[in-house]
Amino acid sequence: MSTGPVVILTALNLEYQAVRQRLASAQVHRHERGTRFEVGTVRGTSRRVALGLTSKGNQSAAVIAERAIQEFSPVAVLFVGVAGALWDATRLGDVVVASHVYAYHGGTSEDDGLKARPRVWEAPHGISQLASHLARLNDWADSASCDEDAPQVRFGAIAAGEIVQNSRISAEAKWIRQHYNDALAIEMEAAGVAQAGHLSGAPVAIIRGISDRADGTKNSTDDRSLQPQAAANAAAFAIRLAVELATEQEETAVPRDSRATSAGQPGRHVSNTAHNSTVGIMAGSVSGSSVHMNPASQKSGPIDLIEKLNSFRENLGRHHTEGAVDEDTYREALADLDSAIRSAEKSTPDSPKRAVMMLRRLRGLVSECPALTAELAPLIAAAGDWA
């Protein structure tokens, strides 16, 4: 279970500043490849946020998102900023939280036209549920406007492409509205971030403030005044969500000793008081009906982890042979598995963190094979406990 901060990424400096002003004691954190993040706490709380700038486009967003995931092992990644509305029902200033993201530029050109072949990523269920709960509470907005004018949170699809969409009558605009008519908003980064989260095993939420209608008025004076407010609204909801995600993570992180403690008894001591019951457990010693835990037996070391990872390699190969894992996925999975094993072999202070990141990425790669993802869950936990 991750103990890292919530990562918030933005594409524009305007969006970055809308989030940055809500953080306290922010310190620059430099990635070894030069990417700069700022890590601080949400004002008035102890909840940590790592903030980064991706620049425009899905490709750069994907690279920086994966870099942030590997660097921080975050609770979640939130991509925050502005977007254009595809339909009039979504008001300017409202916040759209993606239920799923379309990479809409996938397609095939045929004699009778361009046929859509999108990739789609759904938002994690837990984040969607929490975001819906916060939207119902409706205590996130900064605006002092009356209820009718206050920004609303809407949930639906977001379309992410590679061009600035600023027309309602162009061929591209008509094609998007024909093939993605359930999308509430359109932008240029969500697909990249969603892909990075999928491959790395990190939960991702896309949060967008509506600043324009993608209808030819994007560069108008009104748009230039609406964009800062839309960015501020998206930042306000994202910060509220980040605080709740970090709080939930802290509340569910049960201390190791307390997990081994039964009611009214010290840690590492389990009494079997149930009649006709069977207990399977690794123990240091047993006296009467009490099992006394050997502290060294509770924590998997790197040697034990390496053995389990090598066993996973055999199962991965078997699933590949049986056709459950395709060739490309198999090669990438082997590379991540080898990286995790090398980290375990080094036993440096950073090794557990690196092993966990590689195993999470591996879990994303084999997500379509439930047997393998189920086998990876305890391995990820063991790599984290090794620290």
mmCIF file of C-alpha atoms in Angstrom:
data_model
loop_
_atom_site.group_PDB
_atom_site.id
_atom_site.type_symbol
_atom_site.label_atom_id
_atom_site.label_comp_id
_atom_site.label_asym_id
_atom_site.label_seq_id
_atom_site.Cartn_x
_atom_site.Cartn_y
_atom_site.Cartn_z
ATOM 1 C CA MET A 1 0.000 0.000 0.000
ATOM 2 C CA SER A 2 1.479 3.336 -1.068
ATOM 3 C CA THR A 3 2.560 5.841 1.557
ATOM 4 C CA GLY A 4 3.578 8.469 -1.003
ATOM 5 C CA PRO A 5 1.914 11.820 -1.661
ATOM 6 C CA VAL A 6 -0.918 12.521 -4.066
ATOM 7 C CA VAL A 7 0.584 13.650 -7.380
ATOM 8 C CA ILE A 8 -1.166 16.518 -9.169
ATOM 9 C CA LEU A 9 -0.122 17.298 -12.736
ATOM 10 C CA THR A 10 -1.107 20.176 -15.003
ATOM 11 C CA ALA A 11 -0.320 21.101 -18.613
ATOM 12 C CA LEU A 12 -0.314 24.905 -18.351
ATOM 13 C CA ASN A 13 1.354 27.337 -15.955
ATOM 14 C CA LEU A 14 -2.043 28.919 -15.300
ATOM 15 C CA GLU A 15 -3.336 25.563 -14.081
ATOM 16 C CA TYR A 16 -0.138 24.900 -12.121
ATOM 17 C CA GLN A 17 -0.450 28.187 -10.232
ATOM 18 C CA ALA A 18 -4.099 27.506 -9.412
ATOM 19 C CA VAL A 19 -2.970 24.373 -7.543
ATOM 20 C CA ARG A 20 0.313 25.816 -6.225
ATOM 21 C CA GLN A 21 -1.383 28.617 -4.302
ATOM 22 C CA ARG A 22 -3.251 26.008 -2.247
ATOM 23 C CA LEU A 23 -0.040 24.396 -1.010
ATOM 24 C CA ALA A 24 2.150 25.357 1.930
ATOM 25 C CA SER A 25 5.883 24.836 2.520
ATOM 26 C CA ALA A 26 6.451 23.667 -1.047
ATOM 27 C CA GLN A 27 9.985 22.459 -1.744
ATOM 28 C CA VAL A 28 11.532 21.755 -5.135
ATOM 29 C CA HIS A 29 12.122 18.067 -5.842
ATOM 30 C CA ARG A 30 14.344 17.411 -8.847
ATOM 31 C CA HIS A 31 14.094 14.158 -10.762
ATOM 32 C CA GLU A 32 17.402 12.688 -11.898
ATOM 33 C CA ARG A 33 16.451 13.477 -15.518
ATOM 34 C CA GLY A 34 15.822 17.139 -14.754
ATOM 35 C CA THR A 35 12.050 17.207 -14.268
ATOM 36 C CA ARG A 36 11.154 19.507 -11.384
ATOM 37 C CA PHE A 37 8.305 18.924 -8.986
ATOM 38 C CA GLU A 38 7.218 20.877 -5.934
ATOM 39 C CA VAL A 39 6.233 18.892 -2.853
ATOM 40 C CA GLY A 40 4.206 20.584 -0.136
ATOM 41 C CA THR A 41 1.189 20.152 2.078
ATOM 42 C CA VAL A 42 -2.362 21.278 1.441
ATOM 43 C CA ARG A 43 -2.890 24.476 3.425
ATOM 44 C CA GLY A 44 -4.366 23.770 6.828
ATOM 45 C CA THR A 45 -3.581 20.044 6.661
ATOM 46 C CA SER A 46 -0.633 17.655 6.810
ATOM 47 C CA ARG A 47 -1.601 15.988 3.510
ATOM 48 C CA ARG A 48 1.280 15.923 1.043
ATOM 49 C CA VAL A 49 0.996 16.788 -2.637
ATOM 50 C CA ALA A 50 3.661 16.552 -5.353
ATOM 51 C CA LEU A 51 2.925 19.055 -8.122
ATOM 52 C CA GLY A 52 4.342 18.861 -11.636
ATOM 53 C CA LEU A 53 4.001 20.484 -15.073
ATOM 54 C CA THR A 54 3.736 18.249 -18.144
ATOM 55 C CA SER A 55 3.321 20.764 -20.996
ATOM 56 C CA LYS A 56 0.689 20.222 -23.703
ATOM 57 C CA GLY A 57 -0.091 16.941 -25.412
ATOM 58 C CA ASN A 58 -0.747 13.333 -24.506
ATOM 59 C CA GLN A 59 2.810 12.156 -25.168
ATOM 60 C CA SER A 60 4.557 14.591 -22.851
ATOM 61 C CA ALA A 61 1.817 14.104 -20.248
ATOM 62 C CA ALA A 62 2.359 10.327 -20.339
ATOM 63 C CA VAL A 63 6.130 10.630 -19.901
ATOM 64 C CA ILE A 64 5.956 13.039 -16.971
ATOM 65 C CA ALA A 65 3.105 11.089 -15.360
ATOM 66 C CA GLU A 66 5.050 7.835 -15.428
ATOM 67 C CA ARG A 67 8.153 9.651 -14.167
ATOM 68 C CA ALA A 68 6.134 11.049 -11.253
ATOM 69 C CA ILE A 69 4.668 7.626 -10.460
ATOM 70 C CA GLN A 70 8.106 6.027 -10.350
ATOM 71 C CA GLU A 71 9.552 8.867 -8.294
ATOM 72 C CA PHE A 72 6.844 9.176 -5.639
ATOM 73 C CA SER A 73 4.831 5.906 -5.577
ATOM 74 C CA PRO A 74 1.754 8.105 -5.125
ATOM 75 C CA VAL A 75 -1.591 7.366 -3.518
ATOM 76 C CA ALA A 76 -3.118 8.597 -6.793
ATOM 77 C CA VAL A 77 -2.387 10.831 -9.782
ATOM 78 C CA LEU A 78 -4.770 13.720 -10.464
ATOM 79 C CA PHE A 79 -4.533 15.539 -13.779
ATOM 80 C CA VAL A 80 -6.026 18.988 -13.326
ATOM 81 C CA GLY A 81 -6.747 21.842 -15.707
ATOM 82 C CA VAL A 82 -9.156 23.346 -18.216
ATOM 83 C CA ALA A 83 -11.050 21.851 -21.140
ATOM 84 C CA GLY A 84 -13.612 22.714 -23.776
ATOM 85 C CA ALA A 85 -17.239 21.653 -23.477
ATOM 86 C CA LEU A 86 -18.685 19.611 -26.320
ATOM 87 C CA TRP A 87 -22.327 20.263 -25.438
ATOM 88 C CA ASP A 88 -24.230 23.291 -24.147
ATOM 89 C CA ALA A 89 -25.589 21.386 -21.147
ATOM 90 C CA THR A 90 -22.183 21.675 -19.488
ATOM 91 C CA ARG A 91 -21.834 25.215 -18.178
ATOM 92 C CA LEU A 92 -18.726 27.346 -18.333
ATOM 93 C CA GLY A 93 -16.947 27.079 -14.985
ATOM 94 C CA ASP A 94 -18.343 23.633 -14.163
ATOM 95 C CA VAL A 95 -15.940 20.842 -13.251
ATOM 96 C CA VAL A 96 -15.944 17.574 -15.216
ATOM 97 C CA VAL A 97 -14.522 14.460 -13.577
ATOM 98 C CA ALA A 98 -13.814 11.756 -16.132
ATOM 99 C CA SER A 99 -15.769 8.531 -15.758
ATOM 100 C CA HIS A 100 -13.660 7.304 -18.664
ATOM 101 C CA VAL A 101 -11.196 8.752 -21.150
ATOM 102 C CA TYR A 102 -11.255 8.324 -24.932
ATOM 103 C CA ALA A 103 -8.043 8.535 -26.966
ATOM 104 C CA TYR A 104 -10.143 9.580 -29.930
ATOM 105 C CA HIS A 105 -7.450 9.837 -32.593
ATOM 106 C CA GLY A 106 -7.323 6.077 -33.030
ATOM 107 C CA GLY A 107 -9.051 5.098 -36.264
ATOM 108 C CA THR A 108 -8.896 3.530 -39.681
ATOM 109 C CA SER A 109 -9.310 5.395 -42.968
ATOM 110 C CA GLU A 110 -11.543 3.508 -45.402
ATOM 111 C CA ASP A 111 -13.207 4.314 -48.712
ATOM 112 C CA ASP A 112 -16.420 5.338 -47.000
ATOM 113 C CA GLY A 113 -14.750 7.494 -44.358
ATOM 114 C CA LEU A 114 -12.775 7.519 -41.132
ATOM 115 C CA LYS A 115 -13.877 4.813 -38.675
ATOM 116 C CA ALA A 116 -13.251 5.334 -34.956
ATOM 117 C CA ARG A 117 -10.942 2.926 -33.127
ATOM 118 C CA PRO A 118 -10.432 4.581 -29.761
ATOM 119 C CA ARG A 119 -8.626 3.343 -26.700
ATOM 120 C CA VAL A 120 -10.581 3.798 -23.493
ATOM 121 C CA TRP A 121 -9.572 3.930 -19.837
ATOM 122 C CA GLU A 122 -12.139 3.887 -17.058
ATOM 123 C CA ALA A 123 -11.638 5.813 -13.839
ATOM 124 C CA PRO A 124 -10.860 3.627 -10.806
ATOM 125 C CA HIS A 125 -14.040 2.712 -8.952
ATOM 126 C CA GLY A 126 -12.807 3.925 -5.562
ATOM 127 C CA ILE A 127 -11.855 7.365 -6.851
ATOM 128 C CA SER A 128 -15.136 7.708 -8.750
ATOM 129 C CA GLN A 129 -17.105 6.839 -5.631
ATOM 130 C CA LEU A 130 -15.157 9.300 -3.483
ATOM 131 C CA ALA A 131 -15.452 12.079 -6.072
ATOM 132 C CA SER A 132 -19.220 11.515 -6.296
ATOM 133 C CA HIS A 133 -19.480 11.700 -2.516
ATOM 134 C CA LEU A 134 -17.555 14.992 -2.390
ATOM 135 C CA ALA A 135 -19.706 16.396 -5.187
ATOM 136 C CA ARG A 136 -22.819 15.616 -3.120
ATOM 137 C CA LEU A 137 -21.309 17.297 -0.067
ATOM 138 C CA ASN A 138 -20.742 20.365 -2.270
ATOM 139 C CA ASP A 139 -18.318 22.026 0.142
ATOM 140 C CA TRP A 140 -15.310 22.302 -2.143
ATOM 141 C CA ALA A 141 -15.880 25.487 -4.168
ATOM 142 C CA ASP A 142 -14.224 28.805 -3.344
ATOM 143 C CA SER A 143 -16.950 30.851 -5.003
ATOM 144 C CA ALA A 144 -19.276 32.922 -2.858
ATOM 145 C CA SER A 145 -21.866 32.945 -5.640
ATOM 146 C CA CYS A 146 -25.445 31.982 -5.016
ATOM 147 C CA ASP A 147 -26.362 28.330 -5.429
ATOM 148 C CA GLU A 148 -27.643 28.841 -8.966
ATOM 149 C CA ASP A 149 -24.332 30.332 -10.137
ATOM 150 C CA ALA A 150 -22.001 28.037 -8.150
ATOM 151 C CA PRO A 151 -19.957 25.595 -10.238
ATOM 152 C CA GLN A 152 -21.232 22.052 -10.392
ATOM 153 C CA VAL A 153 -19.325 18.778 -10.649
ATOM 154 C CA ARG A 154 -20.320 16.607 -13.584
ATOM 155 C CA PHE A 155 -19.246 13.038 -14.313
ATOM 156 C CA GLY A 156 -18.835 11.680 -17.817
ATOM 157 C CA ALA A 157 -16.473 10.836 -20.633
ATOM 158 C CA ILE A 158 -13.610 13.116 -21.642
ATOM 159 C CA ALA A 159 -12.173 12.967 -25.173
ATOM 160 C CA ALA A 160 -8.416 13.483 -25.481
ATOM 161 C CA GLY A 161 -6.740 14.062 -28.828
ATOM 162 C CA GLU A 162 -3.693 15.697 -30.364
ATOM 163 C CA ILE A 163 -5.161 18.941 -31.729
ATOM 164 C CA VAL A 164 -6.746 22.075 -30.286
ATOM 165 C CA GLN A 165 -10.432 21.724 -31.085
ATOM 166 C CA ASN A 166 -11.953 25.167 -31.647
ATOM 167 C CA SER A 167 -14.841 24.732 -34.080
ATOM 168 C CA ARG A 168 -18.308 23.263 -34.216
ATOM 169 C CA ILE A 169 -18.583 23.133 -38.000
ATOM 170 C CA SER A 170 -15.252 21.653 -39.094
ATOM 171 C CA ALA A 171 -15.137 18.074 -40.372
ATOM 172 C CA GLU A 172 -13.165 17.028 -37.274
ATOM 173 C CA ALA A 173 -15.672 18.622 -34.911
ATOM 174 C CA LYS A 174 -18.592 16.877 -36.582
ATOM 175 C CA TRP A 175 -16.734 13.556 -36.545
ATOM 176 C CA ILE A 176 -15.976 13.833 -32.817
ATOM 177 C CA ARG A 177 -19.564 14.650 -31.950
ATOM 178 C CA GLN A 178 -20.781 11.783 -34.105
ATOM 179 C CA HIS A 179 -18.496 9.097 -32.673
ATOM 180 C CA TYR A 180 -18.080 10.387 -29.103
ATOM 181 C CA ASN A 181 -21.434 11.946 -28.420
ATOM 182 C CA ASP A 182 -21.336 10.954 -24.745
ATOM 183 C CA ALA A 183 -18.145 12.969 -24.102
ATOM 184 C CA LEU A 184 -18.729 16.073 -22.006
ATOM 185 C CA ALA A 185 -15.371 17.718 -22.619
ATOM 186 C CA ILE A 186 -12.398 17.660 -24.956
ATOM 187 C CA GLU A 187 -8.699 18.238 -24.238
ATOM 188 C CA MET A 188 -5.175 17.008 -25.072
ATOM 189 C CA GLU A 189 -3.560 15.216 -22.116
ATOM 190 C CA ALA A 190 -5.925 12.826 -20.324
ATOM 191 C CA ALA A 191 -5.227 9.822 -22.554
ATOM 192 C CA GLY A 192 -1.501 10.010 -21.912
ATOM 193 C CA VAL A 193 -1.903 10.229 -18.150
ATOM 194 C CA ALA A 194 -4.504 7.453 -18.102
ATOM 195 C CA GLN A 195 -2.186 5.185 -20.105
ATOM 196 C CA ALA A 196 0.726 5.885 -17.743
ATOM 197 C CA GLY A 197 -1.436 5.081 -14.739
ATOM 198 C CA HIS A 198 -2.690 1.882 -16.358
ATOM 199 C CA LEU A 199 0.801 0.619 -17.131
ATOM 200 C CA SER A 200 2.201 1.628 -13.745
ATOM 201 C CA GLY A 201 -0.677 0.383 -11.623
ATOM 202 C CA ALA A 202 -1.406 3.854 -10.201
ATOM 203 C CA PRO A 203 -4.985 5.150 -9.880
ATOM 204 C CA VAL A 204 -5.666 8.215 -12.036
ATOM 205 C CA ALA A 205 -8.380 10.860 -11.931
ATOM 206 C CA ILE A 206 -8.908 13.522 -14.626
ATOM 207 C CA ILE A 207 -10.448 16.769 -13.351
ATOM 208 C CA ARG A 208 -11.231 19.569 -15.788
ATOM 209 C CA GLY A 209 -12.760 23.008 -15.407
ATOM 210 C CA ILE A 210 -14.785 24.097 -18.447
ATOM 211 C CA SER A 211 -13.270 27.300 -19.868
ATOM 212 C CA ASP A 212 -14.769 27.387 -23.374
ATOM 213 C CA ARG A 213 -17.119 25.563 -25.736
ATOM 214 C CA ALA A 214 -14.602 24.454 -28.372
ATOM 215 C CA ASP A 215 -16.671 26.424 -30.858
ATOM 216 C CA GLY A 216 -14.403 29.094 -32.321
ATOM 217 C CA THR A 217 -14.455 31.495 -29.356
ATOM 218 C CA LYS A 218 -11.431 30.027 -27.559
ATOM 219 C CA ASN A 219 -9.227 33.081 -28.071
ATOM 220 C CA SER A 220 -11.867 35.662 -27.248
ATOM 221 C CA THR A 221 -11.661 38.157 -24.392
ATOM 222 C CA ASP A 222 -14.359 36.249 -22.535
ATOM 223 C CA ASP A 223 -12.369 33.048 -22.782
ATOM 224 C CA ARG A 224 -9.245 34.705 -21.398
ATOM 225 C CA SER A 225 -11.213 35.788 -18.347
ATOM 226 C CA LEU A 226 -13.028 32.480 -17.935
ATOM 227 C CA GLN A 227 -9.923 30.307 -18.149
ATOM 228 C CA PRO A 228 -8.441 31.360 -14.760
ATOM 229 C CA GLN A 229 -11.771 30.739 -13.018
ATOM 230 C CA ALA A 230 -12.170 27.338 -14.659
ATOM 231 C CA ALA A 231 -8.640 26.417 -13.601
ATOM 232 C CA ALA A 232 -9.348 27.603 -10.045
ATOM 233 C CA ASN A 233 -12.539 25.518 -9.864
ATOM 234 C CA ALA A 234 -10.747 22.393 -11.076
ATOM 235 C CA ALA A 235 -7.919 23.005 -8.594
ATOM 236 C CA ALA A 236 -10.365 23.488 -5.711
ATOM 237 C CA PHE A 237 -12.102 20.183 -6.335
ATOM 238 C CA ALA A 238 -8.817 18.365 -6.982
ATOM 239 C CA ILE A 239 -7.343 19.573 -3.684
ATOM 240 C CA ARG A 240 -10.468 18.486 -1.824
ATOM 241 C CA LEU A 241 -10.213 15.070 -3.460
ATOM 242 C CA ALA A 242 -6.465 14.844 -2.734
ATOM 243 C CA VAL A 243 -7.011 15.512 0.974
ATOM 244 C CA GLU A 244 -9.680 12.818 1.205
ATOM 245 C CA LEU A 245 -7.575 10.293 -0.722
ATOM 246 C CA ALA A 246 -4.605 10.878 1.582
ATOM 247 C CA THR A 247 -6.831 10.685 4.665
ATOM 248 C CA GLU A 248 -8.383 7.404 3.562
ATOM 249 C CA GLN A 249 -4.945 6.008 2.831
ATOM 250 C CA GLU A 250 -3.731 6.924 6.310
ATOM 251 C CA GLU A 251 -6.803 5.462 7.999
ATOM 252 C CA THR A 252 -6.487 2.140 6.163
ATOM 253 C CA ALA A 253 -2.748 1.790 6.784
ATOM 254 C CA VAL A 254 -2.843 -0.398 9.906
ATOM 255 C CA PRO A 255 0.479 -0.558 11.788
ATOM 256 C CA ARG A 256 2.277 -3.843 11.359
ATOM 257 C CA ASP A 257 2.390 -4.639 15.068
ATOM 258 C CA SER A 258 -1.329 -4.005 15.499
ATOM 259 C CA ARG A 259 -2.085 -6.429 12.667
ATOM 260 C CA ALA A 260 -0.361 -9.131 14.692
ATOM 261 C CA THR A 261 -2.148 -8.203 17.922
ATOM 262 C CA SER A 262 -5.281 -9.968 19.059
ATOM 263 C CA ALA A 263 -7.706 -8.351 21.461
ATOM 264 C CA GLY A 264 -6.165 -7.711 24.873
ATOM 265 C CA GLN A 265 -2.860 -9.433 24.021
ATOM 266 C CA PRO A 266 0.581 -8.139 23.067
ATOM 267 C CA GLY A 267 1.897 -8.118 19.515
ATOM 268 C CA ARG A 268 3.307 -11.280 17.963
ATOM 269 C CA HIS A 269 1.125 -13.473 20.202
ATOM 270 C CA VAL A 270 -1.975 -15.182 18.863
ATOM 271 C CA SER A 271 -4.204 -17.365 21.004
ATOM 272 C CA ASN A 272 -6.371 -20.025 19.418
ATOM 273 C CA THR A 273 -9.526 -20.003 21.526
ATOM 274 C CA ALA A 274 -11.922 -21.375 18.932
ATOM 275 C CA HIS A 275 -12.976 -25.003 19.329
ATOM 276 C CA ASN A 276 -12.333 -27.515 16.545
ATOM 277 C CA SER A 277 -10.461 -24.885 14.509
ATOM 278 C CA THR A 278 -7.343 -25.161 12.425
ATOM 279 C CA VAL A 279 -4.744 -22.425 12.232
ATOM 280 C CA GLY A 280 -2.047 -22.401 9.569
ATOM 281 C CA ILE A 281 0.734 -20.002 10.536
ATOM 282 C CA MET A 282 4.480 -19.554 10.440
ATOM 283 C CA ALA A 283 5.547 -19.572 14.082
ATOM 284 C CA GLY A 284 8.684 -19.395 16.141
ATOM 285 C CA SER A 285 7.318 -21.562 18.953
ATOM 286 C CA VAL A 286 4.061 -23.082 20.185
ATOM 287 C CA SER A 287 3.100 -23.694 23.799
ATOM 288 C CA GLY A 288 -0.328 -25.064 24.716
ATOM 289 C CA SER A 289 -2.879 -23.324 22.520
ATOM 290 C CA SER A 290 -0.798 -20.169 22.098
ATOM 291 C CA VAL A 291 1.362 -19.387 19.080
ATOM 292 C CA HIS A 292 4.369 -17.134 19.683
ATOM 293 C CA MET A 293 5.577 -15.371 16.578
ATOM 294 C CA ASN A 294 9.218 -15.183 15.717
ATOM 295 C CA PRO A 295 9.753 -11.545 14.564
ATOM 296 C CA ALA A 296 12.112 -12.684 11.831
ATOM 297 C CA SER A 297 9.407 -14.899 10.316
ATOM 298 C CA GLN A 298 6.916 -12.088 9.791
ATOM 299 C CA LYS A 299 8.799 -10.143 7.216
ATOM 300 C CA SER A 300 9.849 -11.410 3.802
ATOM 301 C CA GLY A 301 13.442 -10.576 3.057
ATOM 302 C CA PRO A 302 14.923 -10.010 -0.415
ATOM 303 C CA ILE A 303 16.008 -13.640 -0.813
ATOM 304 C CA ASP A 304 12.490 -14.907 -0.164
ATOM 305 C CA LEU A 305 11.084 -12.220 -2.486
ATOM 306 C CA ILE A 306 13.482 -13.153 -5.277
ATOM 307 C CA GLU A 307 12.400 -16.792 -5.033
ATOM 308 C CA LYS A 308 8.745 -15.771 -5.309
ATOM 309 C CA LEU A 309 9.467 -13.481 -8.262
ATOM 310 C CA ASN A 310 11.263 -16.285 -10.076
ATOM 311 C CA SER A 311 8.265 -18.510 -9.421
ATOM 312 C CA PHE A 312 6.040 -15.789 -10.893
ATOM 313 C CA ARG A 313 8.283 -15.752 -13.977
ATOM 314 C CA GLU A 314 7.482 -19.423 -14.566
ATOM 315 C CA ASN A 315 3.744 -18.774 -14.301
ATOM 316 C CA LEU A 316 4.041 -15.779 -16.611
ATOM 317 C CA GLY A 317 5.783 -17.949 -19.186
ATOM 318 C CA ARG A 318 3.095 -20.605 -18.882
ATOM 319 C CA HIS A 319 0.300 -18.059 -19.473
ATOM 320 C CA HIS A 320 2.227 -16.734 -22.478
ATOM 321 C CA THR A 321 2.560 -20.223 -23.919
ATOM 322 C CA GLU A 322 -1.166 -20.819 -23.414
ATOM 323 C CA GLY A 323 -2.007 -17.560 -25.237
ATOM 324 C CA ALA A 324 -3.342 -15.625 -22.243
ATOM 325 C CA VAL A 325 -0.500 -13.075 -22.557
ATOM 326 C CA ASP A 326 0.478 -11.777 -25.999
ATOM 327 C CA GLU A 327 4.076 -11.515 -27.189
ATOM 328 C CA ASP A 328 4.518 -7.741 -26.765
ATOM 329 C CA THR A 329 3.016 -7.749 -23.288
ATOM 330 C CA TYR A 330 5.136 -10.763 -22.348
ATOM 331 C CA ARG A 331 8.358 -9.021 -23.361
ATOM 332 C CA GLU A 332 7.519 -5.837 -21.455
ATOM 333 C CA ALA A 333 6.406 -7.864 -18.437
ATOM 334 C CA LEU A 334 9.691 -9.787 -18.411
ATOM 335 C CA ALA A 335 11.646 -6.515 -18.534
ATOM 336 C CA ASP A 336 9.749 -5.126 -15.523
ATOM 337 C CA LEU A 337 10.069 -8.419 -13.660
ATOM 338 C CA ASP A 338 13.825 -8.510 -14.283
ATOM 339 C CA SER A 339 14.106 -4.935 -13.023
ATOM 340 C CA ALA A 340 12.219 -5.851 -9.832
ATOM 341 C CA ILE A 341 14.478 -8.855 -9.270
ATOM 342 C CA ARG A 342 17.622 -6.756 -9.781
ATOM 343 C CA SER A 343 16.324 -4.258 -7.233
ATOM 344 C CA ALA A 344 15.747 -7.046 -4.721
ATOM 345 C CA GLU A 345 19.239 -8.392 -5.337
ATOM 346 C CA LYS A 346 20.905 -5.013 -4.703
ATOM 347 C CA SER A 347 19.329 -4.498 -1.239
ATOM 348 C CA THR A 348 20.056 -0.746 -1.262
ATOM 349 C CA PRO A 349 17.849 1.765 0.622
ATOM 350 C CA ASP A 350 15.972 2.571 -2.596
ATOM 351 C CA SER A 351 15.592 -1.067 -3.670
ATOM 352 C CA PRO A 352 12.173 -1.764 -2.062
ATOM 353 C CA LYS A 353 10.664 1.373 -3.582
ATOM 354 C CA ARG A 354 12.028 0.507 -7.018
ATOM 355 C CA ALA A 355 10.812 -3.093 -6.758
ATOM 356 C CA VAL A 356 7.295 -1.960 -5.784
ATOM 357 C CA MET A 357 7.123 0.465 -8.713
ATOM 358 C CA MET A 358 8.214 -2.196 -11.212
ATOM 359 C CA LEU A 359 5.742 -4.723 -9.838
ATOM 360 C CA ARG A 360 2.905 -2.198 -10.018
ATOM 361 C CA ARG A 361 3.784 -1.472 -13.620
ATOM 362 C CA LEU A 362 3.874 -5.215 -14.253
ATOM 363 C CA ARG A 363 0.421 -5.559 -12.708
ATOM 364 C CA GLY A 364 -0.890 -2.981 -15.149
ATOM 365 C CA LEU A 365 0.608 -4.853 -18.089
ATOM 366 C CA VAL A 366 -1.035 -8.186 -17.142
ATOM 367 C CA SER A 367 -4.295 -6.658 -15.905
ATOM 368 C CA GLU A 368 -6.286 -8.687 -18.439
ATOM 369 C CA CYS A 369 -5.070 -11.920 -16.827
ATOM 370 C CA PRO A 370 -6.774 -12.168 -13.381
ATOM 371 C CA ALA A 371 -4.672 -15.126 -12.238
ATOM 372 C CA LEU A 372 -1.446 -13.192 -12.691
ATOM 373 C CA THR A 373 -2.739 -9.974 -11.130
ATOM 374 C CA ALA A 374 -3.944 -11.945 -8.115
ATOM 375 C CA GLU A 375 -0.513 -13.544 -7.764
ATOM 376 C CA LEU A 376 1.188 -10.131 -7.959
ATOM 377 C CA ALA A 377 -0.819 -8.546 -5.112
ATOM 378 C CA PRO A 378 1.008 -10.356 -2.261
ATOM 379 C CA LEU A 379 4.348 -9.873 -4.038
ATOM 380 C CA ILE A 380 3.816 -6.105 -4.133
ATOM 381 C CA ALA A 381 2.902 -6.175 -0.443
ATOM 382 C CA ALA A 382 5.986 -8.295 0.342
ATOM 383 C CA ALA A 383 8.245 -5.856 -1.523
ATOM 384 C CA GLY A 384 6.764 -2.980 0.488
ATOM 385 C CA ASP A 385 7.136 -4.853 3.800
ATOM 386 C CA TRP A 386 10.748 -5.650 2.946
ATOM 387 C CA ALA A 387 11.503 -1.956 3.567
#
